[in-house]
Coordinates of N, CA, C and O in Angstrom, one line a residue:
M1 N -24.0 12.4 -3.7 CA -25.9 12.7 -4.2 C -25.9 14.2 -3.7 O -25.7 14.6 -2.7
K2 N -26.9 15.2 -4.3 CA -27.2 16.1 -3.5 C -28.5 16.2 -2.9 O -28.9 15.5 -3.3
K3 N -28.2 17.1 -2.0 CA -29.4 17.0 -0.6 C -30.4 18.0 -1.0 O -29.8 19.3 -1.7
I4 N -31.3 17.5 -1.0 CA -32.9 17.9 -1.5 C -33.4 18.2 -0.6 O -34.3 16.6 -0.1
S5 N -34.2 19.2 0.2 CA -34.7 19.7 1.4 C -36.0 19.1 1.2 O -36.7 19.4 -0.6
I6 N -37.1 18.7 1.9 CA -38.6 18.7 2.2 C -39.4 20.1 0.6 O -40.0 20.0 -0.1
F7 N -38.5 20.6 1.3 CA -39.1 22.2 0.9 C -38.9 22.4 -0.2 O -40.0 22.9 -1.4
F8 N -37.9 22.4 -0.9 CA -37.3 22.3 -2.1 C -38.1 21.2 -2.9 O -38.4 21.6 -4.6
I9 N -38.5 20.2 -2.6 CA -39.1 19.3 -3.2 C -40.7 19.1 -3.7 O -41.3 19.7 -5.1
A10 N -41.3 20.6 -2.7 CA -42.2 21.0 -2.7 C -42.5 21.9 -3.4 O -43.8 22.2 -4.1
L11 N -41.6 23.0 -3.8 CA -41.8 23.7 -4.4 C -41.7 23.4 -6.1 O -42.2 24.1 -7.1
L12 N -41.0 22.4 -6.5 CA -40.7 21.8 -7.4 C -42.3 21.4 -7.9 O -42.6 20.6 -9.3
S13 N -43.3 20.8 -6.9 CA -44.3 20.2 -7.5 C -45.7 22.0 -7.0 O -45.2 22.5 -6.2
L14 N -46.5 21.2 -7.5 CA -47.8 22.2 -7.7 C -48.5 22.1 -6.7 O -48.6 20.8 -6.5
G15 N -49.2 23.0 -5.6 CA -49.4 22.8 -4.5 C -50.3 23.6 -3.9 O -50.0 24.8 -4.5
L16 N -51.8 23.3 -3.6 CA -52.9 24.5 -3.1 C -52.9 24.1 -1.6 O -53.0 23.0 -1.0
T17 N -53.1 25.3 -1.0 CA -53.6 24.7 0.9 C -54.0 25.8 1.3 O -54.0 27.0 1.2
T18 N -55.1 25.7 2.4 CA -55.5 27.2 2.9 C -55.7 26.7 4.6 O -55.8 25.0 4.6
S19 N -55.3 27.5 5.4 CA -55.5 26.8 6.4 C -55.3 28.4 7.5 O -54.7 29.2 7.1
S20 N -55.7 28.4 9.0 CA -55.6 29.6 9.3 C -53.7 29.6 10.1 O -53.2 29.3 9.7
C21 N -53.9 30.9 10.0 CA -52.3 31.2 10.0 C -52.0 32.3 11.3 O -53.1 33.5 11.8
S22 N -50.9 32.3 12.4 CA -50.9 32.9 13.4 C -49.5 34.1 12.9 O -48.8 34.1 13.3
D23 N -49.5 34.7 11.9 CA -48.7 35.8 11.5 C -48.8 36.8 12.1 O -50.1 37.7 12.1
D24 N -47.5 37.2 12.2 CA -47.3 38.6 12.9 C -47.5 39.8 12.0 O -46.7 39.7 10.9
E25 N -48.7 40.4 11.4 CA -48.9 41.2 10.2 C -47.9 42.5 10.2 O -47.9 43.0 8.7
N26 N -47.2 42.7 11.7 CA -46.5 43.9 11.5 C -44.7 43.4 10.8 O -43.5 43.9 10.7
T27 N -44.7 41.8 10.3 CA -43.5 41.4 10.5 C -43.3 40.9 9.0 O -44.0 40.6 8.1
S28 N -42.4 41.4 8.2 CA -42.0 41.3 6.8 C -41.2 40.0 6.8 O -40.3 39.1 7.4
I29 N -40.9 39.2 5.7 CA -40.6 38.2 5.1 C -39.5 38.3 4.5 O -38.8 37.5 4.4
V30 N -39.2 39.6 4.1 CA -37.8 39.4 3.7 C -36.8 39.8 4.6 O -36.7 39.7 5.6
G31 N -35.6 39.0 3.9 CA -34.5 38.6 5.0 C -33.9 37.2 4.4 O -34.2 36.2 3.5
K32 N -33.0 36.8 5.0 CA -32.5 35.0 5.0 C -33.2 34.2 6.2 O -32.8 34.3 7.5
W33 N -33.3 33.4 5.7 CA -34.1 32.4 6.5 C -33.4 30.8 6.4 O -33.3 30.6 5.4
I34 N -32.8 30.3 7.6 CA -32.3 29.3 7.7 C -33.1 28.1 8.0 O -34.2 28.0 8.8
F35 N -33.3 26.9 7.3 CA -33.7 25.8 7.8 C -33.1 25.2 9.0 O -32.4 24.8 9.2
S36 N -34.4 25.0 9.4 CA -34.5 24.7 11.0 C -35.5 23.1 11.1 O -34.7 22.1 12.3
Q37 N -36.3 22.9 10.6 CA -37.1 21.9 10.7 C -38.2 21.2 9.6 O -38.4 22.5 8.9
E38 N -38.0 20.1 9.4 CA -38.9 20.1 8.2 C -39.7 18.6 8.7 O -39.5 18.0 9.2
G39 N -41.0 18.6 7.8 CA -41.7 16.9 8.2 C -42.9 17.4 7.5 O -43.5 18.0 6.5
F40 N -44.1 16.6 8.2 CA -45.2 16.6 7.6 C -46.4 16.8 8.7 O -46.3 16.9 9.7
A41 N -47.7 17.0 7.9 CA -49.0 17.2 8.9 C -49.8 16.3 8.6 O -50.0 16.1 7.1
V42 N -50.3 15.1 9.3 CA -50.7 13.9 9.5 C -52.1 14.0 9.9 O -52.6 15.1 9.6
E43 N -53.2 13.2 9.3 CA -54.3 13.4 9.3 C -54.7 13.7 11.0 O -53.9 13.5 12.2
G44 N -56.2 14.3 10.9 CA -56.2 14.9 11.8 C -55.1 16.7 12.1 O -55.7 17.1 13.2
G45 N -54.5 16.9 11.3 CA -53.5 18.4 11.4 C -52.5 18.3 12.5 O -51.8 19.0 12.3
Q46 N -52.3 17.3 12.7 CA -51.0 16.4 13.9 C -49.2 17.0 13.2 O -49.5 16.5 12.1
E47 N -48.6 17.6 13.5 CA -47.5 17.8 12.5 C -46.4 16.7 13.0 O -46.3 16.8 14.8
V48 N -45.5 16.3 12.2 CA -44.0 15.8 12.5 C -43.3 16.4 12.3 O -43.2 16.5 11.0
L49 N -42.6 16.7 13.0 CA -41.2 17.6 12.4 C -40.3 17.2 13.4 O -39.7 16.2 14.6
E50 N -38.9 17.6 12.0 CA -37.6 16.6 12.9 C -36.2 17.6 12.3 O -36.9 18.6 11.4
P51 N -35.8 17.9 13.5 CA -34.6 18.3 12.9 C -34.2 18.9 11.0 O -34.1 17.2 10.9
Y52 N -33.8 20.3 10.5 CA -33.3 20.2 9.6 C -31.9 19.6 9.3 O -31.0 19.4 10.6
Q53 N -31.6 18.5 9.0 CA -30.0 18.1 8.9 C -29.5 18.7 7.8 O -28.7 18.4 6.6
H54 N -28.2 19.4 8.1 CA -27.6 20.7 7.2 C -26.0 19.5 6.7 O -25.9 18.8 7.9
T55 N -25.4 19.2 5.6 CA -24.3 18.9 5.3 C -23.2 19.4 6.3 O -22.7 20.4 6.2
T56 N -23.0 18.8 7.1 CA -21.8 18.5 8.1 C -20.8 19.7 7.4 O -20.2 19.0 6.0
G57 N -19.6 20.7 7.7 CA -18.8 21.3 6.9 C -19.2 21.9 6.3 O -17.7 22.7 6.0
C58 N -20.8 22.0 6.0 CA -21.3 23.8 5.1 C -21.8 24.3 5.8 O -22.0 24.4 6.5
N59 N -21.8 25.9 4.3 CA -22.7 26.3 5.1 C -23.9 25.9 4.9 O -24.2 24.9 4.8
Q60 N -25.2 26.5 6.3 CA -26.2 26.3 6.3 C -26.6 26.5 5.2 O -27.4 27.7 4.6
D61 N -28.4 25.4 5.2 CA -29.2 25.6 3.9 C -29.9 26.9 4.2 O -30.3 27.1 5.2
Y62 N -30.1 27.4 3.2 CA -31.7 29.0 3.3 C -32.3 29.3 2.4 O -32.1 28.6 1.2
V63 N -33.3 29.8 2.1 CA -34.0 30.4 1.9 C -33.8 32.1 2.1 O -34.2 32.4 3.0
E64 N -34.1 33.0 0.6 CA -34.1 34.4 1.0 C -34.6 35.2 0.0 O -35.1 35.0 -0.8
F65 N -35.8 36.2 0.7 CA -36.7 36.6 0.4 C -36.2 38.3 0.0 O -35.7 38.4 1.3
T66 N -36.5 38.8 -1.1 CA -35.9 39.8 -1.5 C -37.1 40.9 -1.1 O -38.5 40.8 -1.7
A67 N -36.8 42.3 -1.0 CA -37.6 43.4 -1.0 C -38.4 43.3 -2.6 O -39.5 44.2 -2.6
E68 N -37.5 43.6 -3.2 CA -37.7 42.9 -4.8 C -38.5 42.2 -5.6 O -39.3 41.6 -6.7
G69 N -39.2 40.7 -4.7 CA -40.0 39.9 -4.7 C -39.1 38.9 -5.2 O -39.8 37.7 -6.0
V70 N -37.7 39.0 -5.3 CA -36.9 37.7 -5.6 C -36.4 36.6 -4.3 O -36.6 36.5 -3.2
V71 N -37.2 35.1 -4.8 CA -36.3 34.9 -3.5 C -35.6 33.6 -4.1 O -35.4 33.0 -5.2
K72 N -34.5 33.4 -3.6 CA -33.3 32.3 -3.0 C -32.9 31.1 -2.4 O -33.2 31.4 -1.2
N73 N -33.1 30.2 -2.9 CA -32.7 29.1 -2.3 C -31.7 28.4 -2.8 O -31.3 28.0 -3.6
E74 N -30.6 28.5 -1.3 CA -29.2 27.8 -1.9 C -29.3 26.5 -0.7 O -29.8 26.6 0.6
N75 N -28.9 25.4 -1.5 CA -28.6 24.3 -0.4 C -27.1 23.7 -0.6 O -26.6 23.9 -1.9
Y76 N -26.4 23.3 0.6 CA -25.3 23.2 0.2 C -24.7 21.6 0.6 O -25.7 20.7 1.0
F77 N -23.7 20.7 -1.0 CA -23.5 19.5 0.0 C -22.3 19.1 -0.5 O -21.3 19.6 -0.7
N78 N -21.7 17.9 -0.5 CA -20.2 17.4 -0.3 C -20.4 16.3 -1.2 O -20.9 15.2 -0.4
E79 N -20.0 16.3 -1.8 CA -19.3 15.1 -2.8 C -17.7 15.2 -2.9 O -17.7 15.0 -4.2
G80 N -17.4 15.0 -1.7 CA -15.6 13.9 -1.5 C -14.6 15.2 -1.9 O -13.7 15.6 -1.2
A81 N -15.3 16.6 -2.6 CA -13.8 17.6 -2.6 C -14.4 18.5 -2.2 O -13.6 19.6 -2.3
G82 N -15.3 18.9 -1.5 CA -15.4 20.0 -0.4 C -16.8 20.2 -0.7 O -17.5 19.5 -1.6
C83 N -17.6 21.4 0.1 CA -18.9 21.5 0.1 C -19.2 22.6 -2.0 O -18.1 23.1 -2.1
E84 N -19.4 22.1 -1.9 CA -20.7 22.4 -3.2 C -22.2 23.5 -2.9 O -22.3 23.0 -2.2
S85 N -22.5 24.4 -3.9 CA -23.6 24.5 -3.6 C -24.6 24.5 -4.9 O -23.9 24.3 -5.7
D86 N -26.2 24.4 -4.5 CA -27.0 23.9 -5.0 C -28.0 25.4 -5.2 O -28.5 25.5 -4.3
L87 N -28.2 26.6 -6.0 CA -28.9 27.1 -6.2 C -29.8 27.5 -6.5 O -30.1 27.2 -8.5
S88 N -30.7 27.8 -6.9 CA -32.6 28.1 -7.6 C -32.9 29.2 -7.3 O -32.7 29.8 -6.2
M89 N -33.5 30.3 -7.6 CA -33.9 31.3 -7.7 C -34.9 31.1 -8.5 O -35.4 31.1 -9.5
G90 N -35.8 32.9 -8.1 CA -37.3 32.7 -8.7 C -38.1 34.2 -8.5 O -36.9 35.1 -7.8
T91 N -39.5 33.8 -8.2 CA -40.1 35.0 -7.9 C -41.4 34.7 -6.8 O -41.3 33.9 -6.3
Y92 N -41.3 35.9 -5.4 CA -42.5 35.4 -5.1 C -43.7 36.5 -4.7 O -43.1 37.6 -5.1
L93 N -44.8 35.8 -4.2 CA -45.6 37.4 -4.2 C -46.3 36.4 -2.5 O -47.0 36.0 -2.6
K94 N -46.5 37.4 -2.1 CA -46.7 37.4 0.0 C -47.9 38.0 -0.2 O -48.4 39.1 -0.8
S95 N -49.6 37.6 -0.1 CA -50.3 39.0 0.5 C -51.5 37.7 1.5 O -51.7 36.8 1.6
D96 N -51.3 38.1 2.9 CA -51.7 37.9 4.2 C -51.0 37.1 4.1 O -49.8 36.6 4.4
N97 N -51.7 35.5 4.6 CA -50.9 34.4 4.7 C -50.3 33.4 3.9 O -50.2 32.0 4.0
N98 N -50.8 33.8 2.5 CA -50.6 33.1 1.4 C -48.8 33.8 0.6 O -48.9 34.6 0.5
L99 N -48.3 32.2 0.2 CA -47.1 32.9 -0.6 C -47.2 31.9 -1.7 O -47.0 30.7 -1.5
T100 N -46.8 32.9 -2.5 CA -46.9 32.0 -4.3 C -45.4 32.2 -4.4 O -44.8 33.6 -4.9
L101 N -44.7 30.7 -4.6 CA -43.7 31.0 -5.4 C -43.6 30.2 -6.4 O -44.2 29.8 -7.1
T102 N -42.6 31.3 -7.6 CA -42.4 30.6 -8.8 C -40.9 30.4 -9.3 O -40.6 31.2 -9.1
I103 N -40.7 29.2 -9.3 CA -39.3 28.6 -9.7 C -39.2 27.9 -10.9 O -39.8 26.5 -10.6
D104 N -38.0 28.2 -11.5 CA -37.7 26.9 -12.9 C -39.1 27.1 -13.4 O -39.4 26.0 -14.1
G105 N -40.3 28.1 -13.6 CA -41.2 27.7 -14.3 C -42.6 26.8 -13.8 O -43.5 26.8 -14.4
E106 N -42.0 26.6 -12.1 CA -43.2 26.3 -11.7 C -43.4 26.7 -10.6 O -43.2 27.7 -9.8
T107 N -45.2 27.0 -10.3 CA -45.5 28.0 -9.1 C -45.9 26.6 -8.1 O -46.9 26.1 -8.6
V108 N -45.8 27.4 -7.2 CA -46.6 26.6 -5.9 C -47.1 27.9 -5.0 O -47.1 28.7 -4.6
N109 N -48.3 27.6 -4.1 CA -48.9 28.2 -3.1 C -48.8 27.6 -2.0 O -48.7 26.0 -1.7
A110 N -48.1 28.2 -0.8 CA -47.6 27.8 0.5 C -48.7 28.7 1.1 O -49.1 29.7 1.1
T111 N -49.4 28.1 2.3 CA -49.6 28.9 3.4 C -48.7 29.1 4.7 O -47.9 28.2 4.9
I112 N -48.8 30.2 5.2 CA -47.7 30.8 5.7 C -48.4 30.5 7.0 O -49.2 30.8 7.2
I113 N -48.0 29.5 7.9 CA -48.2 29.5 9.2 C -48.3 30.3 10.5 O -48.8 30.9 11.2
T114 N -46.5 30.1 10.3 CA -46.1 31.4 11.8 C -44.8 32.3 10.8 O -44.3 31.8 9.8
L115 N -45.1 33.7 11.1 CA -44.4 34.5 10.5 C -44.1 35.7 12.0 O -45.3 36.3 12.1
N116 N -42.6 35.7 12.4 CA -42.5 36.4 13.5 C -41.2 37.1 13.2 O -40.5 36.6 12.1
S117 N -40.2 37.8 14.2 CA -39.1 38.2 14.0 C -38.1 37.2 13.6 O -36.9 37.3 13.2
S118 N -38.5 35.6 14.4 CA -37.3 34.8 14.3 C -38.1 32.9 13.9 O -37.0 32.6 13.4
T119 N -38.8 33.3 13.1 CA -39.4 31.9 12.7 C -40.4 32.4 11.7 O -41.4 33.5 11.5
L120 N -39.8 31.8 10.3 CA -41.2 31.4 9.2 C -41.2 29.8 9.3 O -40.6 29.4 9.1
K121 N -42.5 29.6 9.3 CA -43.5 28.1 9.4 C -44.1 28.1 7.8 O -45.3 28.7 8.1
I122 N -44.2 27.2 7.3 CA -45.0 27.6 6.1 C -45.7 25.9 5.9 O -45.2 25.0 6.2
K123 N -46.8 26.1 5.0 CA -47.1 24.4 4.9 C -47.7 24.7 3.7 O -48.3 25.7 2.6
V124 N -47.2 23.2 2.4 CA -47.9 22.9 1.0 C -48.1 21.8 1.4 O -47.2 20.7 1.4
T125 N -49.6 22.3 0.3 CA -50.1 20.6 0.2 C -50.1 20.5 -1.0 O -50.0 21.0 -2.5
V126 N -49.4 18.7 -1.2 CA -49.2 18.5 -2.7 C -50.0 18.0 -3.0 O -50.4 16.6 -1.9
V127 N -51.1 17.2 -4.0 CA -52.0 16.0 -4.0 C -51.6 15.4 -5.3 O -51.0 16.3 -6.5
E128 N -51.4 14.2 -4.9 CA -50.6 13.7 -5.7 C -51.8 12.2 -6.1 O -51.3 11.3 -5.2
G129 N -52.4 12.1 -7.6 CA -53.0 10.9 -7.8 C -54.0 11.0 -6.4 O -55.1 12.1 -5.9
A130 N -54.7 10.2 -5.5 CA -55.7 10.3 -4.3 C -54.8 10.7 -3.0 O -55.4 10.2 -1.8
E131 N -53.7 10.6 -3.2 CA -52.8 11.6 -1.9 C -52.5 12.2 -2.2 O -52.3 13.2 -3.0
T132 N -52.9 13.0 -0.9 CA -52.9 14.4 -0.4 C -51.4 14.2 0.7 O -51.8 14.1 1.9
V133 N -50.4 14.8 1.0 CA -49.2 15.3 1.8 C -49.2 16.9 1.7 O -49.0 17.8 0.6
S134 N -49.1 17.2 2.9 CA -49.0 18.3 3.4 C -47.4 18.5 3.9 O -47.3 18.1 5.1
Y135 N -46.4 19.1 3.2 CA -44.6 19.4 3.8 C -45.0 20.8 4.9 O -45.7 22.0 4.4
I136 N -44.3 20.7 5.9 CA -44.3 21.5 7.2 C -42.7 21.8 6.7 O -42.0 20.7 6.9
T137 N -42.6 23.2 6.7 CA -40.9 23.5 6.7 C -40.6 25.1 8.1 O -41.5 25.4 7.7
V138 N -39.8 25.1 8.6 CA -40.2 26.0 9.6 C -38.7 26.8 9.5 O -37.3 25.6 9.1
F139 N -38.0 27.4 9.3 CA -37.1 28.6 9.0 C -36.7 29.3 10.2 O -37.7 29.6 10.9
S140 N -35.5 29.4 10.4 CA -35.1 30.6 11.5 C -34.2 31.6 11.3 O -33.6 31.5 10.3
R141 N -34.5 32.6 12.0 CA -33.1 34.0 11.7 C -32.3 33.9 12.0 O -32.0 33.3 13.3

């Protein structure tokens, strides 16, 4: 079965969120970012993060932002015959600490919590009925 990250699930759901940002305004989001942690923000804003589990023996899952506004998300999985990849592409727009991603016709609004030369940390809040879930994903270069 294909490995789907919390970040990718969140990208496919509509989400809105606002929060403060410890963004280094001179740092560009452009580049390749490797998934490093994922989890949730629970009541009171406390984060529960775990190491991201890449498929053993395969390349590391990543997201890449280009200077032209293209976003690429590639996840690797192993279904017996070796490593295969699942590639999704779309567009993004970064404005201050807001990140708008559109992939496969779905638009998601994320908040950049941290952006510096080595770390990108984002939060996507998804409202499903009466339940609100905030997904946190941390990337490294």
